[in-house]
Amino acid sequence: MIAARLNGPADFAGWRREARRLALAGIRPEAVAWLTGEDGADLFATERIPPADAESAALTVPRRFIELAENVICHRDAGRFALLHRLLLRLQREPRLLEDSVDPDVARADAMARSVRRDLHKMTAFVRFRAVSGAGENGPFIAWFEPEHFILERAAAFFTARFGTMIWSIMTPQGPLHWDGTVLQLGAAACKADAPDGDAMETYWLTYYANIFNPARLKPQAMKSEMPAKYWRNLPEAELIVPLIASATRRAEDMVMRAPTQPPERHVRQLRRRPELSPDESAITSWQEAAMAAQRCRRCDLHCNATQTVFGEGPLDAPVLFVGEQPGDQEDLAGRPFVGPAGQLFDRAMREAGLERSRAYVTNAVKHFKFQLRGKRRIHEKPNVGEISACRFWLDLELQFVKPPLVVALGATALRSLTGHAGSLASARDREMALQDGTPLLATVHPSFLLRLPDEEARSREYARFVADLERVGQRILRH
Ligand code: URA
């Protein structure tokens, strides 16, 4: 057996380096033992990787493979290294292999990547810190979490960004993550007794969770699918039947509220300074890659508080592309545009105008939900010019990959994003405009505008006008 050595169970850079050497030396996956430094390593695998043939061609893989492999490498399945090695070899002969989602290797890798992403989501959603005795207001705090996969290093970026000003440790069976406010360390394995069960801070966490309570997340079915019982044990808010403690001091409450709702100052500055494309962004060659890369978007600060990026959806050969403003509360939770009240009104008006929503591509000028926390409610807040222009990058990619014969701006934010037009929507509504590349553009009101109208008469008058605008869209598409 040939030994390939890694610096840990999820050492992606190490796997990439070794897999490349193995592939160039013509070694098959079955002949390799991957040594990660944990148990289960093959002690008899001592042969070294032979040097590559100088004539060997360079290896090429699509960007999507790198993203897939970064997730798969974190999976607990010991066969992950060999699977990725096999995919790497097959991709040299079958460059479009990853598009074949029923291929057994691709399907297995996709399922593993999904499971890792789920685990990451659970860790970021369900870790709860408690103060160790004698802790000050910045910690130390400690939490216990049992990840299914080797995700600690991947998850660390989230916790250092969100709780960067505090001192904390997350204990796990794989080892603790320690953050001292500056440096992150991965230590030796822990047992749950190392994490305290309750303390004074518990009160504040309960207050905090009561304040960010969102009923959509706590429907019985959602609870069941999103939060397996094993995580409940670590959640202080599982005790929320206890009346909220109203006498918490303002300062401590502020501290708890501040952590998740404002990114640490250092992080904000770093984001604002970011001038160029990330490696993810510069390698995008398809809509699928754009949709995936957008999930990791850090082009402005809105990702810090939103649940997820809400990318556009619809057929890539759609005859019309609608642009709204930004996802709302329900879109943020569902990960899909226009599914809440404004979306339902939009669907109804589309039907009345004789258009099928499923034939249209629907997206937003800004892909993250911007809101203000008011009590338990997340109140929509208009995106500013910086956020609109940061997000134009994604809208441009959608326009590039969908190439719609017609674009429709729903409301002033969309119009501003598409044309830079900062004036009133009324002056743009009744004429046909064009994007810079000549694509025809129409503008109409945003469905939320109709929902906000105070009296019935104005609502039905404006709704009829909106339907008439959509009928014009239909005629325009037919003419095309
Ligand atoms: N409003 C929007 O502009 N977009 C959505 O997706 C939902 C509401």
XYZ file of C-alpha atoms and ligand atoms in Angstrom:
488
model
C 0.000 0.000 0.000
C 1.087 3.564 -0.684
C 0.862 5.958 2.271
C -0.577 9.430 1.709
C -0.223 11.614 4.800
C -2.564 14.400 5.849
C -2.436 16.881 8.704
C -5.812 15.888 10.127
C -9.087 14.363 9.045
C -10.271 17.340 6.979
C -6.961 18.583 5.601
C -8.139 19.678 2.177
C -4.887 21.350 1.118
C -3.016 18.162 2.078
C -5.445 15.931 0.205
C -5.190 18.125 -2.872
C -1.406 18.000 -2.831
C -1.215 14.229 -2.283
C -4.026 13.351 -4.690
C -2.289 15.342 -7.383
C 0.973 13.480 -6.817
C -0.853 10.141 -6.791
C -2.758 10.924 -9.969
C 0.344 12.122 -11.802
C 2.189 8.959 -10.715
C -0.664 6.833 -12.110
C -1.605 5.297 -8.717
C -5.121 3.868 -8.373
C -7.303 4.809 -5.351
C -7.436 1.158 -4.183
C -3.663 1.155 -3.669
C -3.621 4.114 -1.264
C -3.961 4.309 2.523
C -4.740 7.806 3.742
C -3.117 8.563 7.087
C -4.806 11.365 8.967
C -3.265 10.983 12.397
C -6.404 9.448 13.974
C -7.234 5.811 14.584
C -8.012 3.502 11.724
C -4.867 4.359 9.786
C -3.209 1.498 7.947
C 0.064 0.936 9.780
C 1.397 -1.286 7.011
C 1.086 1.390 4.388
C 4.638 2.572 4.193
C 5.438 2.843 0.517
C 6.010 6.380 -0.608
C 4.352 8.011 -3.575
C 6.688 7.543 -6.525
C 7.769 10.715 -8.394
C 5.530 11.759 -11.250
C 6.421 10.968 -14.808
C 7.924 14.173 -16.234
C 5.783 13.708 -19.346
C 2.501 13.609 -17.414
C -0.078 16.065 -18.534
C -1.303 18.656 -16.014
C -4.520 17.827 -14.160
C -7.603 19.924 -14.693
C -10.864 19.925 -12.777
C -13.892 22.201 -12.888
C -14.282 24.745 -10.112
C -17.317 22.842 -8.894
C -15.115 19.873 -8.051
C -13.040 21.973 -5.679
C -16.148 23.201 -3.899
C -17.548 19.676 -3.722
C -14.254 18.253 -2.454
C -13.925 20.946 0.242
C -17.192 19.683 1.710
C -16.724 15.956 1.088
C -13.316 16.001 2.799
C -15.094 16.948 6.053
C -17.385 13.888 5.938
C -16.805 11.189 8.560
C -16.904 8.365 5.969
C -13.404 6.858 5.804
C -13.881 6.260 2.070
C -14.038 9.991 1.298
C -10.393 10.317 0.227
C -10.579 7.385 -2.196
C -13.888 8.620 -3.601
C -12.431 12.060 -4.323
C -9.289 10.481 -5.758
C -11.457 8.382 -8.112
C -13.482 11.440 -9.148
C -10.269 13.345 -9.817
C -9.038 10.565 -12.140
C -12.385 10.204 -13.890
C -12.648 13.963 -14.452
C -9.512 13.832 -16.580
C -11.358 11.536 -19.043
C -14.916 12.774 -18.408
C -14.737 16.552 -17.867
C -18.554 16.872 -17.566
C -18.862 14.020 -15.085
C -20.184 16.205 -12.259
C -23.221 17.162 -14.332
C -24.315 13.514 -14.246
C -26.039 13.546 -10.884
C -27.110 9.878 -11.154
C -23.572 8.604 -11.592
C -22.933 6.569 -8.401
C -19.676 8.377 -7.514
C -21.162 11.819 -8.171
C -24.383 10.998 -6.309
C -22.405 9.721 -3.323
C -20.165 12.799 -3.239
C -23.179 15.127 -3.587
C -24.948 13.371 -0.706
C -21.833 13.586 1.474
C -21.393 17.298 0.690
C -25.050 17.919 1.551
C -24.695 16.140 4.845
C -21.601 18.196 5.722
C -23.388 21.443 4.822
C -26.300 20.421 7.049
C -23.934 19.697 9.903
C -22.256 23.089 9.460
C -25.628 24.778 9.500
C -26.571 22.946 12.691
C -23.374 23.895 14.420
C -23.796 27.579 13.573
C -27.466 27.487 14.574
C -27.426 25.339 17.713
C -24.198 26.028 19.616
C -25.005 27.829 22.877
C -22.338 29.419 25.058
C -22.458 29.555 28.836
C -20.248 31.608 31.129
C -17.649 29.775 33.186
C -17.758 30.745 36.846
C -16.123 34.094 37.517
C -16.439 35.126 33.866
C -16.564 38.799 32.942
C -18.883 40.169 30.320
C -16.533 39.143 27.508
C -16.115 35.617 28.814
C -14.703 33.131 29.006
C -17.719 31.268 27.630
C -17.941 27.606 26.906
C -20.238 25.456 24.772
C -20.643 21.805 23.939
C -21.413 20.489 20.476
C -21.296 17.048 18.856
C -20.677 17.448 15.135
C -21.404 14.510 12.877
C -18.502 15.322 10.579
C -15.057 16.943 10.747
C -16.342 20.480 10.428
C -14.647 22.323 13.281
C -12.156 24.307 11.239
C -14.776 25.174 8.645
C -17.207 26.353 11.315
C -14.553 28.338 13.178
C -14.702 31.283 10.762
C -18.360 31.811 11.577
C -17.800 31.874 15.338
C -14.729 34.088 15.253
C -16.586 36.583 13.051
C -19.755 36.596 15.115
C -18.289 36.315 18.614
C -14.931 37.880 17.826
C -14.853 40.205 20.828
C -15.440 37.434 23.363
C -13.260 34.673 24.747
C -14.786 31.246 24.234
C -14.241 27.531 23.769
C -16.456 25.056 21.964
C -15.856 21.588 23.373
C -16.504 18.652 21.048
C -15.648 14.938 21.029
C -13.106 15.732 18.280
C -11.351 18.372 20.386
C -12.080 21.914 21.470
C -11.935 25.120 19.508
C -10.442 27.888 21.661
C -10.699 31.580 20.775
C -8.905 34.120 22.984
C -10.121 37.141 21.054
C -7.183 36.987 18.637
C -5.946 33.463 18.059
C -7.889 30.310 17.285
C -6.585 26.962 18.539
C -7.720 23.410 18.005
C -7.024 21.333 21.137
C -7.338 17.726 22.338
C -10.681 15.895 22.566
C -13.142 16.840 25.313
C -16.028 15.276 27.170
C -19.344 16.991 27.821
C -18.677 17.364 31.545
C -16.116 20.021 30.592
C -18.960 22.349 29.560
C -20.940 23.747 32.492
C -24.694 23.192 32.546
C -26.107 26.428 33.811
C -25.055 29.821 35.104
C -26.020 33.422 35.427
C -25.516 34.054 31.712
C -28.244 31.547 30.936
C -30.763 34.187 31.812
C -29.384 36.558 29.234
C -29.243 33.931 26.546
C -32.889 33.135 27.186
C -33.714 36.811 26.865
C -31.767 37.000 23.667
C -33.436 33.942 22.139
C -36.839 35.212 23.134
C -36.048 38.428 21.295
C -34.940 36.820 18.083
C -37.793 34.311 18.269
C -39.225 33.793 14.819
C -42.441 31.775 14.724
C -41.664 30.423 11.243
C -38.697 28.559 12.695
C -40.605 26.999 15.511
C -43.446 25.273 13.679
C -43.605 21.716 14.978
C -42.612 20.204 11.614
C -39.718 22.634 11.156
C -38.521 21.908 14.674
C -38.588 18.246 13.897
C -36.691 18.365 10.658
C -34.286 21.170 11.481
C -33.390 20.454 15.064
C -32.810 16.804 15.982
C -33.410 16.007 19.646
C -29.712 15.471 20.313
C -29.146 19.241 19.993
C -31.971 20.152 22.337
C -29.933 19.024 25.308
C -27.495 21.883 24.745
C -30.075 24.591 24.194
C -30.930 26.917 27.019
C -33.956 28.202 25.123
C -35.508 24.736 25.346
C -36.583 26.044 28.759
C -38.317 29.086 27.357
C -41.522 28.227 29.107
C -39.860 29.918 32.066
C -41.124 33.524 32.163
C -38.653 35.959 30.702
C -36.600 37.795 33.206
C -37.431 41.435 32.813
C -34.906 42.785 35.245
C -31.765 41.977 33.295
C -29.366 44.875 33.364
C -29.373 47.034 30.248
C -25.683 46.631 29.734
C -25.580 42.869 29.832
C -28.626 42.665 27.605
C -26.951 44.977 25.126
C -23.891 42.812 25.125
C -25.892 39.717 24.328
C -27.999 41.453 21.703
C -24.993 43.023 20.042
C -23.159 39.826 19.331
C -25.373 38.385 16.630
C -26.824 41.559 15.177
C -23.699 43.582 14.447
C -20.596 42.124 12.877
C -17.459 42.919 14.881
C -15.895 46.199 13.758
C -12.710 44.504 12.539
C -14.747 42.226 10.304
C -16.761 45.107 8.872
C -13.673 47.049 7.923
C -12.146 44.043 6.283
C -15.301 43.545 4.217
C -15.476 47.144 3.083
C -11.879 47.113 2.001
C -12.218 44.012 -0.104
C -11.454 45.307 -3.580
C -11.267 42.386 -5.968
C -13.051 39.155 -6.785
C -12.630 36.174 -4.487
C -11.200 33.023 -6.169
C -14.756 31.631 -6.110
C -16.146 34.622 -7.905
C -13.498 34.986 -10.584
C -13.888 31.370 -11.729
C -17.630 31.417 -12.393
C -18.567 30.008 -15.782
C -22.194 28.948 -15.340
C -25.403 29.933 -13.576
C -25.003 26.933 -11.257
C -21.543 28.099 -10.213
C -22.845 31.626 -9.693
C -25.713 30.371 -7.511
C -23.287 28.332 -5.447
C -20.676 31.056 -5.076
C -23.376 33.547 -4.076
C -24.090 31.379 -1.042
C -20.702 32.438 0.296
C -21.026 36.091 -0.712
C -19.227 38.582 1.542
C -19.422 41.576 -0.790
C -21.257 43.630 1.809
C -22.248 43.133 5.447
C -25.792 41.897 4.891
C -24.737 38.238 4.971
C -23.880 38.639 8.679
C -27.484 38.665 9.849
C -29.431 37.033 7.034
C -30.146 33.302 7.157
C -28.915 32.666 3.644
C -28.379 34.134 0.180
C -31.575 34.084 -1.843
C -30.502 33.686 -5.436
C -32.866 34.040 -8.398
C -34.793 31.090 -9.794
C -36.578 30.068 -12.968
C -35.746 28.579 -16.354
C -32.470 29.730 -17.837
C -34.211 30.247 -21.182
C -36.979 32.364 -19.656
C -38.447 35.006 -22.003
C -38.525 37.529 -19.158
C -36.474 38.221 -16.032
C -38.163 40.053 -13.150
C -36.060 41.909 -10.597
C -37.455 42.719 -7.135
C -35.785 44.551 -4.275
C -34.506 42.037 -1.714
C -35.800 38.873 -0.030
C -38.223 39.397 2.830
C -38.569 37.460 6.083
C -40.161 34.409 4.481
C -37.840 34.377 1.480
C -34.871 34.547 3.850
C -36.071 31.427 5.643
C -37.152 29.546 2.514
C -34.110 30.511 0.421
C -36.396 31.354 -2.544
C -37.457 34.719 -3.972
C -41.035 36.017 -3.818
C -42.666 33.294 -1.728
C -44.100 35.551 1.024
C -47.090 37.933 0.855
C -45.584 40.099 -1.920
C -44.761 36.950 -3.881
C -48.302 35.632 -3.528
C -49.705 38.901 -4.820
C -47.200 38.807 -7.677
C -48.291 35.240 -8.560
C -51.946 36.263 -8.567
C -51.332 39.283 -10.794
C -49.219 37.164 -13.159
C -52.060 34.632 -13.493
C -54.582 37.413 -14.155
C -52.301 38.865 -16.807
C -52.113 35.440 -18.470
C -48.456 34.848 -17.542
C -46.996 31.753 -15.921
C -44.611 32.479 -13.076
C -42.892 29.135 -13.669
C -41.853 30.351 -17.160
C -40.248 33.521 -15.790
C -36.902 34.000 -14.076
C -37.427 35.870 -10.816
C -34.692 37.464 -8.744
C -33.829 40.462 -6.575
C -31.453 43.408 -6.788
C -30.068 42.453 -3.355
C -29.724 38.801 -2.364
C -29.714 39.029 1.435
C -32.579 40.057 3.721
C -31.868 43.384 5.418
C -33.896 43.951 8.552
C -34.066 45.562 11.931
C -34.868 43.466 14.948
C -37.850 44.946 16.741
C -38.840 42.773 19.647
C -39.498 39.386 18.131
C -40.016 40.720 14.625
C -37.587 41.262 11.805
C -38.656 44.444 10.095
C -37.689 44.976 6.456
C -35.167 47.742 5.918
C -34.390 49.236 2.500
C -30.971 48.333 1.119
C -28.649 51.299 0.655
C -26.798 52.298 -2.508
C -23.590 50.509 -1.413
C -25.465 47.255 -0.842
C -27.315 47.558 -4.136
C -24.136 48.145 -6.079
C -22.210 45.371 -4.244
C -24.952 42.926 -5.208
C -25.079 44.081 -8.825
C -22.240 41.596 -9.398
C -24.697 38.696 -8.931
C -27.472 40.316 -10.910
C -25.034 40.838 -13.784
C -24.168 37.144 -13.719
C -27.849 36.203 -13.769
C -28.412 38.514 -16.751
C -25.366 37.043 -18.446
C -26.448 33.410 -18.003
C -30.184 33.852 -18.583
C -29.841 36.419 -21.405
C -33.524 37.336 -21.139
C -35.161 39.029 -24.133
C -36.920 41.333 -21.665
C -36.164 42.564 -18.136
C -38.793 43.975 -15.777
C -37.865 46.096 -12.757
C -40.334 45.694 -9.889
C -39.992 48.940 -7.975
C -37.453 51.709 -7.547
C -34.632 49.653 -6.001
C -34.605 47.241 -8.933
C -34.692 50.132 -11.377
C -31.830 51.820 -9.596
C -29.783 48.639 -9.619
C -30.408 48.012 -13.319
C -29.992 51.538 -14.655
C -28.620 53.787 -11.918
C -31.864 55.771 -12.260
C -32.391 57.394 -8.868
C -35.556 59.318 -9.738
C -39.152 58.322 -9.201
C -40.544 55.130 -10.591
C -43.490 57.033 -12.076
C -41.258 58.778 -14.618
C -39.912 55.420 -15.845
C -43.092 53.375 -15.721
C -44.767 54.196 -18.985
C -41.881 53.948 -21.385
C -39.659 51.223 -22.645
C -36.026 51.587 -21.627
C -32.926 49.491 -22.280
C -30.026 48.102 -20.300
C -26.512 49.054 -21.348
C -26.267 46.001 -23.603
C -29.522 46.961 -25.327
C -31.810 44.450 -23.544
C -35.303 46.010 -23.361
C -36.372 47.041 -19.879
C -39.791 47.835 -18.455
C -40.503 49.158 -14.978
C -43.553 48.752 -12.802
C -44.363 48.964 -9.109
C -43.207 46.468 -6.518
C -46.039 44.220 -5.262
C -45.236 45.297 -1.661
C -46.250 48.829 -2.641
C -49.751 47.481 -3.336
C -49.839 45.697 0.017
C -48.962 48.898 1.829
C -51.708 51.055 0.270
C -54.022 52.181 3.043
C -57.444 52.145 1.410
C -59.331 49.566 -0.570
C -60.067 51.851 -3.507
C -56.413 52.797 -4.074
C -55.443 49.150 -3.690
C -57.792 47.884 -6.361
C -56.997 50.779 -8.734
C -53.226 50.244 -8.412
C -53.563 46.476 -8.569
C -55.442 46.792 -11.879
C -52.643 49.021 -13.184
C -50.064 46.479 -12.097
C -51.937 43.692 -13.930
C -52.125 45.928 -17.022
C -48.334 46.419 -16.843
C -47.882 42.660 -16.687
C -50.207 42.227 -19.660
C -47.897 44.571 -21.562
C -45.014 42.327 -20.545
C -46.958 39.376 -22.008
C -47.543 41.204 -25.297
C -43.915 42.227 -25.445
C -42.773 38.634 -24.962
C -45.127 37.376 -27.661
C -43.791 39.968 -30.073
C -40.269 38.773 -29.428
N -39.795 41.499 -1.976
C -38.828 41.408 -2.910
O -38.423 42.401 -3.511
N -38.333 40.227 -3.196
C -38.734 39.106 -2.605
O -38.202 38.060 -2.921
C -39.767 39.230 -1.642
C -40.271 40.426 -1.340
